[in-house]
Short mmCIF file of C-alpha atoms and ligand atoms in Angstrom, two decimals:
data_model
loop_
_atom_site.label_atom_id
_atom_site.label_comp_id
_atom_site.label_asym_id
_atom_site.label_seq_id
_atom_site.Cartn_x
_atom_site.Cartn_y
_atom_site.Cartn_z
CA MET F 1410 86.44 53.77 109.71
CA PRO F 1411 89.30 56.16 108.83
CA GLY F 1412 87.83 58.46 111.45
CA LEU F 1413 88.00 55.66 113.99
CA LEU F 1414 91.61 54.85 113.07
CA SER F 1415 92.78 58.40 113.54
CA SER F 1416 90.88 58.81 116.78
CA PRO F 1417 93.05 59.62 119.80
CA VAL F 1418 92.07 56.37 121.56
CA CYS F 1419 93.13 54.28 118.58
CA LEU F 1420 96.40 56.20 118.23
CA THR F 1421 97.12 55.68 121.91
CA VAL F 1422 96.49 51.93 121.57
CA ILE F 1423 98.80 51.73 118.52
CA TRP F 1424 101.46 53.73 120.33
CA PHE F 1425 101.17 51.49 123.38
CA LEU F 1426 101.41 48.31 121.28
CA SER F 1427 104.47 49.56 119.42
CA TRP F 1428 106.20 50.23 122.74
CA SER F 1429 105.20 46.96 124.40
CA LEU F 1430 106.42 44.78 121.52
CA PRO F 1431 109.80 43.22 122.33
CA PRO F 1432 112.58 45.54 121.13
CA SER F 1433 114.81 44.16 118.38
CA ARG F 1434 117.83 44.00 120.65
CA ALA F 1435 121.27 42.96 119.40
CA GLN F 1436 120.10 43.48 115.86
CA ILE F 1437 123.65 44.24 114.84
CA TRP F 1438 124.78 40.79 115.90
CA SER F 1439 121.86 38.95 114.31
CA ASP F 1440 123.04 40.48 111.01
CA GLU F 1441 125.68 37.82 111.02
CA VAL F 1442 123.00 35.21 110.39
CA SER F 1443 122.33 36.63 106.94
CA ASP F 1444 125.48 36.63 104.82
CA VAL F 1445 127.68 39.39 106.20
CA GLN F 1446 131.38 39.61 105.58
CA PHE F 1447 133.56 41.90 107.66
CA GLY F 1448 136.66 43.49 106.22
CA ARG F 1449 139.40 45.81 107.32
CA LEU F 1450 139.38 49.35 105.94
CA GLU F 1451 142.36 50.23 103.70
CA SER F 1452 143.06 46.59 102.93
CA ASN F 1453 142.33 44.34 99.94
CA VAL F 1454 139.10 42.39 100.41
CA THR F 1455 138.16 39.25 98.45
CA LEU F 1456 134.48 38.35 98.07
CA ALA F 1457 133.69 34.80 96.91
CA CYS F 1458 130.77 34.14 94.55
CA GLY F 1459 129.29 31.34 96.63
CA LYS F 1460 131.12 28.41 98.12
CA SER F 1461 131.38 26.17 95.12
CA GLN F 1462 133.89 26.65 92.27
CA ILE F 1463 132.35 28.69 89.49
CA SER F 1464 133.88 28.40 86.04
CA VAL F 1465 131.47 30.48 84.03
CA PRO F 1466 132.18 34.23 83.74
CA VAL F 1467 130.29 36.12 86.45
CA VAL F 1468 129.06 39.70 86.80
CA TRP F 1469 129.25 41.50 90.16
CA ARG F 1470 126.92 44.26 91.26
CA HIS F 1471 127.32 46.59 94.23
CA ASN F 1472 124.14 48.17 95.67
CA HIS F 1473 122.38 47.04 92.46
CA SER F 1474 124.74 48.94 90.12
CA SER F 1475 127.80 47.63 88.31
CA VAL F 1476 131.08 47.38 90.21
CA SER F 1477 133.76 50.02 89.53
CA SER F 1478 136.26 48.94 86.88
CA TRP F 1479 139.42 49.06 89.02
CA HIS F 1480 138.23 46.08 91.06
CA GLN F 1481 139.19 42.67 89.76
CA VAL F 1482 137.18 39.48 89.14
CA THR F 1483 139.46 36.43 89.39
CA PHE F 1484 139.29 33.30 87.26
CA ASN F 1485 137.17 31.48 89.91
CA GLY F 1486 134.59 34.29 90.07
CA SER F 1487 135.80 35.98 93.30
CA LEU F 1488 135.82 39.77 93.42
CA VAL F 1489 138.94 41.50 94.80
CA LEU F 1490 138.44 45.04 96.13
CA PHE F 1491 141.67 47.03 96.45
CA LEU F 1492 142.33 49.30 99.45
CA VAL F 1493 138.68 49.60 100.46
CA ASP F 1494 137.16 52.72 102.05
CA GLN F 1495 133.73 53.29 103.67
CA SER F 1496 131.95 53.65 100.32
CA ALA F 1497 132.88 50.04 99.42
CA GLN F 1498 130.40 48.80 102.04
CA GLY F 1499 127.02 47.51 100.98
CA ASN F 1500 125.31 44.69 99.17
CA TYR F 1501 127.38 42.71 96.65
CA SER F 1502 125.71 40.18 94.37
CA CYS F 1503 127.09 38.01 91.59
CA TYR F 1504 125.21 36.76 88.52
CA ASP F 1505 126.00 34.23 85.80
CA ASP F 1506 125.93 35.28 82.14
CA SER F 1507 122.23 34.42 81.84
CA GLY F 1508 121.49 36.97 84.62
CA LEU F 1509 120.75 34.40 87.32
CA LEU F 1510 121.59 35.53 90.87
CA LEU F 1511 124.24 33.15 92.23
CA HIS F 1512 125.11 34.72 95.56
CA SER F 1513 124.85 37.93 97.57
CA VAL F 1514 126.81 39.17 100.55
CA ILE F 1515 126.77 42.30 102.73
CA LEU F 1516 130.21 43.83 103.24
CA ARG F 1517 130.91 45.81 106.44
CA LEU F 1518 134.22 47.53 106.94
CA GLY F 1519 136.09 48.76 109.99
CA TYR F 1520 139.14 48.20 112.15
CA PRO F 1521 140.06 45.62 114.78
CA PRO F 1522 139.84 46.93 118.38
CA GLY F 1523 142.72 49.03 119.66
CA LEU F 1524 143.79 50.43 123.00
CA LEU F 1525 140.94 51.68 125.20
CA SER F 1526 141.26 54.66 127.51
CA ILE F 1527 139.80 53.71 130.88
CA SER F 1528 138.65 55.91 133.74
CA CYS F 1529 137.04 54.89 137.05
CA ARG F 1530 134.88 56.77 139.58
CA VAL F 1531 134.48 55.83 143.25
CA PRO F 1532 131.67 57.88 144.88
CA ASN F 1533 131.64 55.77 148.09
CA HIS F 1534 133.32 52.73 149.67
CA THR F 1535 131.00 50.17 148.09
CA PHE F 1536 130.84 51.27 144.47
CA VAL F 1537 133.24 51.57 141.52
CA ARG F 1538 132.16 52.59 138.03
CA CYS F 1539 134.64 52.26 135.18
CA THR F 1540 134.07 53.67 131.70
CA TRP F 1541 136.14 53.29 128.56
CA LYS F 1542 136.56 54.97 125.20
CA ASP F 1543 138.07 53.84 121.90
CA SER F 1544 141.33 55.50 121.02
CA VAL F 1545 140.68 54.42 117.40
CA LYS F 1546 137.18 54.32 116.00
CA THR F 1547 136.45 50.77 114.77
CA PHE F 1548 133.06 51.44 113.03
CA LEU F 1549 132.00 47.90 114.00
CA PRO F 1550 129.72 46.46 116.71
CA ALA F 1551 131.72 45.21 119.69
CA LYS F 1552 131.31 43.10 122.81
CA TYR F 1553 133.15 43.65 126.06
CA ASN F 1554 134.21 41.46 128.96
CA THR F 1555 135.94 42.77 132.04
CA SER F 1556 137.82 41.72 135.12
CA PHE F 1557 138.52 43.48 138.41
CA ARG F 1558 141.32 41.91 140.39
CA GLY F 1559 143.08 42.67 143.65
CA LYS F 1560 146.82 42.42 144.07
CA GLU F 1561 146.60 39.22 146.11
CA GLU F 1562 146.39 36.12 143.95
CA LYS F 1563 144.02 34.27 146.30
CA GLU F 1564 141.40 37.00 146.06
CA PRO F 1565 138.65 35.92 143.64
CA THR F 1566 138.12 38.15 140.61
CA LYS F 1567 135.21 40.54 141.09
CA VAL F 1568 132.63 40.75 138.33
CA CYS F 1569 132.16 44.16 136.82
CA ILE F 1570 128.58 44.24 135.51
CA VAL F 1571 128.94 45.42 131.91
CA ASP F 1572 126.68 47.86 130.11
CA SER F 1573 128.02 47.44 126.54
CA THR F 1574 125.96 50.21 124.94
CA ASN F 1575 127.26 52.84 127.39
CA ARG F 1576 130.72 51.24 127.59
CA ARG F 1577 130.87 51.08 131.35
CA CYS F 1578 130.68 48.59 134.18
CA VAL F 1579 130.02 48.60 137.90
CA VAL F 1580 131.76 46.73 140.73
CA GLU F 1581 129.87 46.47 143.99
CA ASP F 1582 131.62 45.98 147.35
CA PRO F 1583 135.21 46.00 146.10
CA ALA F 1584 137.91 44.86 148.55
CA PHE F 1585 138.68 48.40 149.65
CA TRP F 1586 141.59 47.42 151.94
CA GLN F 1587 143.67 46.18 149.01
CA THR F 1588 145.62 49.15 147.88
CA ILE F 1589 146.01 48.26 144.21
CA HIS F 1590 143.46 46.74 141.85
CA THR F 1591 143.78 45.95 138.16
CA PHE F 1592 140.83 46.59 135.93
CA GLY F 1593 140.87 44.92 132.52
CA VAL F 1594 138.48 45.21 129.60
CA THR F 1595 138.59 43.12 126.43
CA GLU F 1596 136.94 44.51 123.33
CA THR F 1597 136.00 41.93 120.71
CA ASN F 1598 134.63 42.61 117.23
CA ALA F 1599 134.46 40.66 113.98
CA LEU F 1600 138.07 41.55 113.13
CA GLY F 1601 139.79 40.74 116.41
CA SER F 1602 140.09 41.51 120.10
CA HIS F 1603 142.26 43.60 122.38
CA THR F 1604 142.60 43.80 126.16
CA SER F 1605 143.44 47.07 127.93
CA TYR F 1606 144.39 47.29 131.61
CA ARG F 1607 144.33 50.03 134.21
CA ARG F 1608 145.81 49.89 137.70
CA ILE F 1609 143.75 51.74 140.26
CA ARG F 1610 144.03 52.68 143.93
CA LEU F 1611 140.50 52.85 145.32
CA ASN F 1612 141.31 55.15 148.24
CA GLU F 1613 142.95 57.67 145.90
CA LEU F 1614 139.98 57.58 143.53
CA LEU F 1615 137.43 57.93 146.33
CA LYS F 1616 135.63 61.19 145.49
CA PRO F 1617 132.16 61.84 146.91
CA ASP F 1618 129.42 63.51 144.91
CA PRO F 1619 128.96 67.18 145.91
CA PRO F 1620 126.82 67.97 148.99
CA ARG F 1621 123.19 68.69 148.13
CA SER F 1622 120.38 70.97 149.39
CA VAL F 1623 122.67 73.86 150.35
CA PHE F 1624 120.44 76.43 152.08
CA ILE F 1625 121.46 79.83 153.41
CA GLU F 1626 119.38 81.62 156.00
CA GLU F 1627 119.77 85.09 157.43
CA VAL F 1628 120.42 85.44 161.15
CA GLU F 1629 117.67 87.59 162.69
CA GLY F 1630 119.05 90.90 163.93
CA ASN F 1631 122.59 90.39 162.58
CA PRO F 1632 123.61 91.96 159.22
CA SER F 1633 126.97 90.19 158.95
CA LYS F 1634 125.98 86.59 159.75
CA LEU F 1635 124.58 83.84 157.56
CA TRP F 1636 123.51 80.34 158.58
CA VAL F 1637 124.36 77.62 156.01
CA THR F 1638 123.00 74.05 156.05
CA TRP F 1639 123.45 71.16 153.60
CA LYS F 1640 122.91 67.43 153.25
CA ASN F 1641 125.37 64.61 152.55
CA PRO F 1642 125.50 63.52 148.90
CA SER F 1643 122.75 60.94 148.37
CA SER F 1644 125.38 58.38 147.30
CA TRP F 1645 127.15 58.64 150.69
CA PRO F 1646 125.94 56.40 153.53
CA GLU F 1647 124.21 58.21 156.43
CA ASP F 1648 126.39 56.45 158.95
CA ARG F 1649 128.78 57.65 161.63
CA PHE F 1650 131.38 55.12 160.45
CA PHE F 1651 131.80 57.11 157.23
CA PRO F 1652 132.27 60.73 158.36
CA LEU F 1653 132.70 63.48 155.80
CA ARG F 1654 134.74 66.66 156.09
CA PHE F 1655 133.22 69.76 154.50
CA HIS F 1656 134.95 72.75 152.96
CA ILE F 1657 132.87 75.94 152.77
CA ARG F 1658 133.85 78.95 150.70
CA TYR F 1659 132.02 82.29 150.45
CA ARG F 1660 132.49 85.78 149.04
CA PRO F 1661 130.46 88.87 148.26
CA GLN F 1662 128.97 88.37 144.81
CA GLY F 1663 131.33 89.76 142.15
CA SER F 1664 134.45 89.55 144.34
CA MET F 1665 137.50 87.53 143.34
CA HIS F 1666 138.51 86.46 146.83
CA TRP F 1667 137.00 83.61 148.78
CA SER F 1668 136.94 83.15 152.55
CA GLU F 1669 137.03 79.53 153.68
CA MET F 1670 135.98 77.32 156.59
CA MET F 1671 136.08 73.61 157.45
CA THR F 1672 133.65 71.52 159.48
CA GLU F 1673 132.49 67.95 160.09
CA GLU F 1674 128.93 69.11 160.80
CA ASN F 1675 126.16 69.60 158.26
CA SER F 1676 125.77 73.31 159.05
CA ILE F 1677 127.91 76.34 159.83
CA GLU F 1678 127.52 79.98 160.76
CA ILE F 1679 129.39 82.48 158.58
CA PRO F 1680 130.46 85.18 161.07
CA ASP F 1681 131.76 87.78 158.60
CA ALA F 1682 129.41 87.85 155.60
CA THR F 1683 129.31 91.14 153.68
CA PRO F 1684 126.34 93.17 154.98
CA TYR F 1685 123.70 94.59 152.58
CA HIS F 1686 125.20 92.59 149.74
CA SER F 1687 124.50 89.29 148.09
CA ASN F 1688 126.94 86.60 149.32
CA GLN F 1689 127.84 83.52 147.30
CA VAL F 1690 128.38 80.20 149.13
CA GLN F 1691 129.60 76.77 147.95
CA VAL F 1692 130.32 73.53 149.83
CA ARG F 1693 132.38 70.45 148.92
CA ALA F 1694 133.03 67.18 150.75
CA ARG F 1695 135.77 64.62 151.31
CA ASP F 1696 136.09 61.36 153.17
CA ASP F 1697 137.33 62.37 156.62
CA VAL F 1698 139.21 59.09 157.21
CA SER F 1699 141.44 58.66 154.16
CA PRO F 1700 143.63 61.73 153.65
CA GLU F 1701 144.67 60.63 150.13
CA SER F 1702 141.07 60.66 148.84
CA GLN F 1703 139.75 63.50 146.69
CA TRP F 1704 137.50 66.48 147.33
CA SER F 1705 134.12 66.37 145.61
CA GLU F 1706 133.19 69.01 143.05
CA TRP F 1707 131.78 72.22 144.57
CA SER F 1708 128.03 72.38 145.07
CA ALA F 1709 126.18 74.76 142.70
CA PRO F 1710 126.56 78.36 143.97
CA SER F 1711 123.89 79.64 146.37
CA PHE F 1712 123.31 83.33 147.09
CA ARG F 1713 121.89 85.27 150.04
CA THR F 1714 121.90 88.79 151.45
CA PRO F 1715 122.20 88.91 155.27
CA TRP F 1716 119.45 90.27 157.50
CA ARG F 1717 118.86 94.01 157.45
CA ALA F 1718 116.55 96.21 159.46
CA ASP F 1719 114.30 97.09 156.51
CA THR F 1720 113.97 93.63 154.89
CA THR F 1721 110.48 93.03 156.24
CA THR F 1722 109.12 96.51 155.37
CA HIS F 1723 110.51 96.98 151.82
CA PRO F 1724 111.42 93.51 150.59
CA SER F 1725 111.34 94.26 146.86
CA ASP F 1726 112.97 97.72 146.75
CA ASP F 1727 116.49 96.40 146.51
CA PRO F 1728 117.77 94.93 143.21
CA ASP F 1729 119.78 92.41 145.27
CA ASP F 1730 116.56 90.61 146.07
CA ASP F 1731 116.34 89.40 142.48
CA ILE F 1732 119.36 87.26 143.28
CA TYR F 1733 117.06 84.88 145.17
CA LEU F 1734 115.93 83.64 141.79
CA PHE F 1735 119.31 81.97 141.23
CA SER F 1736 119.57 80.30 144.59
CA THR F 1737 117.67 77.48 146.18
CA PRO F 1738 115.49 79.35 148.63
CA PRO F 1739 115.20 77.99 152.17
CA GLU F 1740 112.36 75.61 152.88
CA THR F 1741 110.53 78.03 155.15
CA PHE F 1742 110.47 80.66 152.40
CA THR F 1743 108.91 78.35 149.80
CA SER F 1744 106.42 76.76 152.13
CA LYS F 1745 105.25 80.22 153.26
CA THR F 1746 104.72 81.35 149.67
CA HIS F 1747 102.82 78.19 148.87
CA GLY F 1748 100.66 78.66 151.94
CA VAL F 1749 99.70 82.16 150.84
CA VAL F 1750 98.90 81.06 147.32
CA GLN F 1751 96.76 78.19 148.53
CA GLU F 1752 94.85 80.51 150.86
CA ASP F 1753 94.10 82.84 147.94
CA ASP F 1754 92.94 79.92 145.85
CA GLY F 1755 90.68 78.75 148.65
CA ASN F 1756 89.02 82.18 148.99
CA LEU F 1757 88.49 82.46 145.24
CA GLY F 1758 86.97 78.96 145.11
CA LEU F 1759 84.59 79.85 147.95
CA VAL F 1760 83.41 83.00 146.16
CA ILE F 1761 82.81 81.08 142.91
CA LEU F 1762 80.93 78.38 144.83
CA LEU F 1763 78.73 80.99 146.55
CA VAL F 1764 77.93 82.71 143.23
CA LEU F 1765 77.04 79.38 141.58
CA PHE F 1766 74.90 78.41 144.57
CA SER F 1767 72.95 81.67 144.50
CA ILE F 1768 72.37 81.33 140.73
CA PHE F 1769 71.07 77.80 141.34
CA ILE F 1770 68.70 78.99 144.14
CA LEU F 1771 67.52 81.89 141.95
CA THR F 1772 66.70 79.65 138.95
CA THR F 1773 64.91 77.12 141.18
CA VAL F 1774 62.79 79.82 142.79
CA LEU F 1775 62.02 81.43 139.41
CA SER F 1776 60.98 78.13 137.82
CA LEU F 1777 58.82 77.28 140.86
CA ILE F 1778 57.06 80.67 140.52
CA PHE F 1779 56.65 80.02 136.78
CA VAL F 1780 55.12 76.56 137.39
CA ILE F 1781 52.75 77.84 140.04
CA TRP F 1782 51.72 80.74 137.79
C1 NAG B 1006 146.55 45.09 97.62
O1 NAG B 1006 146.75 44.52 96.35
C2 NAG B 1006 147.72 45.23 95.56
C3 NAG B 1006 147.73 44.62 94.17
O2 NAG B 1006 147.80 43.23 94.23
C4 NAG B 1006 149.08 45.13 96.26
O3 NAG B 1006 150.03 45.82 95.50
C5 NAG B 1006 148.96 45.73 97.64
O4 NAG B 1006 150.17 45.56 98.35
C6 NAG B 1006 147.84 45.09 98.42
N1 NAG B 1006 147.67 45.86 99.61
C7 NAG B 1006 147.45 45.30 100.83
C8 NAG B 1006 147.28 46.23 101.97
O5 NAG B 1006 147.39 44.08 100.95
C1 NAG B 1007 139.45 32.28 94.28
O1 NAG B 1007 140.76 32.71 94.02
C2 NAG B 1007 141.34 33.58 94.98
C3 NAG B 1007 142.71 34.00 94.48
O2 NAG B 1007 142.66 34.40 93.16
C4 NAG B 1007 141.40 32.90 96.34
O3 NAG B 1007 141.90 33.79 97.31
C5 NAG B 1007 140.00 32.43 96.74
O4 NAG B 1007 140.09 31.68 97.94
C6 NAG B 1007 139.38 31.57 95.63
N1 NAG B 1007 137.99 31.33 96.00
C7 NAG B 1007 137.42 30.13 96.00
C8 NAG B 1007 135.98 30.10 96.38
O5 NAG B 1007 138.03 29.17 95.67
C1 NAG B 1008 126.14 51.03 99.26
O1 NAG B 1008 125.24 50.89 100.36
C2 NAG B 1008 125.86 51.00 101.62
C3 NAG B 1008 124.82 50.67 102.69
O2 NAG B 1008 123.56 51.17 102.36
C4 NAG B 1008 126.45 52.39 101.78
O3 NAG B 1008 127.10 52.49 103.05
C5 NAG B 1008 127.48 52.61 100.68
O4 NAG B 1008 128.00 53.91 100.77
C6 NAG B 1008 126.83 52.40 99.32
N1 NAG B 1008 127.88 52.53 98.32
C7 NAG B 1008 127.69 52.95 97.08
C8 NAG B 1008 128.89 53.09 96.22
O5 NAG B 1008 126.56 53.21 96.68
C1 NAG B 1009 121.21 42.22 98.19
O1 NAG B 1009 120.91 42.25 96.79
C2 NAG B 1009 120.34 41.04 96.29
C3 NAG B 1009 120.18 41.18 94.79
O2 NAG B 1009 119.48 42.34 94.46
C4 NAG B 1009 119.01 40.78 97.01
O3 NAG B 1009 118.46 39.56 96.56
C5 NAG B 1009 119.26 40.70 98.49
O4 NAG B 1009 118.02 40.55 99.21
C6 NAG B 1009 119.95 41.96 98.98
N1 NAG B 1009 120.26 41.81 100.40
C7 NAG B 1009 119.91 42.69 101.33
C8 NAG B 1009 120.25 42.37 102.73
O5 NAG B 1009 119.35 43.74 101.03
C1 NAG B 1010 137.59 38.10 128.27
O1 NAG B 1010 137.37 36.78 127.84
C2 NAG B 1010 138.47 36.21 127.10
C3 NAG B 1010 138.04 34.84 126.61
O2 NAG B 1010 137.28 34.19 127.55
C4 NAG B 1010 139.72 36.14 127.98
O3 NAG B 1010 140.81 35.64 127.25
C5 NAG B 1010 140.05 37.56 128.46
O4 NAG B 1010 141.15 37.52 129.33
C6 NAG B 1010 138.84 38.17 129.15
N1 NAG B 1010 139.16 39.55 129.44
C7 NAG B 1010 139.32 40.01 130.67
C8 NAG B 1010 139.66 41.45 130.79
O5 NAG B 1010 139.22 39.30 131.66
C1 NAG B 1011 127.23 54.24 146.52
O1 NAG B 1011 127.05 54.93 145.28
C2 NAG B 1011 126.20 54.27 144.37
C3 NAG B 1011 126.18 55.05 143.05
O2 NAG B 1011 125.83 56.38 143.24
C4 NAG B 1011 124.81 54.12 144.97
O3 NAG B 1011 123.97 53.43 144.06
C5 NAG B 1011 124.91 53.36 146.28
O4 NAG B 1011 123.65 53.27 146.89
C6 NAG B 1011 125.90 54.05 147.22
N1 NAG B 1011 126.08 53.23 148.42
C7 NAG B 1011 125.78 53.65 149.64
C8 NAG B 1011 126.06 52.71 150.75
O5 NAG B 1011 125.30 54.75 149.82
#
């Protein structure tokens, strides 16, 4: 039986069950059901020994040991804790003089919510994501509600779908033509609540994600040209109504000085790449319609050495070729390599199959001869 329990199948089943059981979500809030009292750090906290008046002398215990002497038990049995710090948290219980447990309470300490610092990202015209951070750590579980409002009063408030654990929310299809919006977030915890606001201009915050799949190809027969292609960021609509402008910069690897070009296409030819040398290329994007919007971050650097007469004959002689390891190689390059590898695999498989087949034939023939004999 122990063998069965530790068997891989059994372990897998246990693992699966433990994952499929409903997660104990919002456990922090359900704490409130059992007796939890919240208090403010660095203040005086009074803990009552039950709801009814208690006249007998009582004894308080904290985490099952006696309470430090500087705290005070009042005439009605309440415990007053002076200028509490984090170590005052925990389980407090009070007993009568016969040792009978009268009451117990969990004390959690922290601060009421303060000002939040808010920042918002707009990767396309239909999406706003705002995130916020505490300027003061509260140490307590919190809930958030938000609002996203245009300047015009008539405009209904947009819901920002809140993800409380990651402290962010998302607005879909904001009214982009309204120049100013106000984003508000209210943080509420057991000690209070506070609302922070941020005014935002969507067209100024509009900042696409960087272009992706930047490929550089050599131009056959020309040692100073490179052909660069890229794709729109995946979060940008593939639609002619939302054109992007691209900024390309390139330099010989190791140089300090960039050369630059602009285009609205998804490809460009670099006419003056440095021959026989690895060239570094990056691309960034911006909405072509709103001039006040922001440039995306630069794409990750890609590297390529232009065509040279001897590339096909001695491809691995030059140390520059190692540079390919850092760049995303063009599709044709990878697919060719894969093709070759697969072909090798196929040949090897065929040889193995032939050997196995001949062994099989040999044993059959031998056993037949043996039987006949
Ligand atoms: C805490 O209690 C002490 C003693 O009664 C008092 O002097 C002090 O002002 C109180 N502090 C706060 C923050 O209430
Ligand atoms: C006990 O007395 C303190 C003041 O000494 C008061 O703040 C508290 O409310 C009283 N508790 C009860 C349960 O009456
Ligand atoms: C009591 O227990 C709580 C929670 O386990 C802990 O945070 C606190 O530091 C403990 N305090 C003491 C004095 O043991
Ligand atoms: C707190 O301590 C009391 C007395 O030991 C115990 O009965 C109670 O279950 C404890 N509460 C928690 C949440 O551990
Ligand atoms: C969150 O809800 C409270 C109570 O309903 C409300 O007073 C507050 O204004 C709301 N916060 C925001 C940012 O809308
Ligand atoms: C806008 O960006 C968001 C987040 O990246 C994405 O989920 C959404 O599909 C994008 N919208 C369009 C129209 O591409």
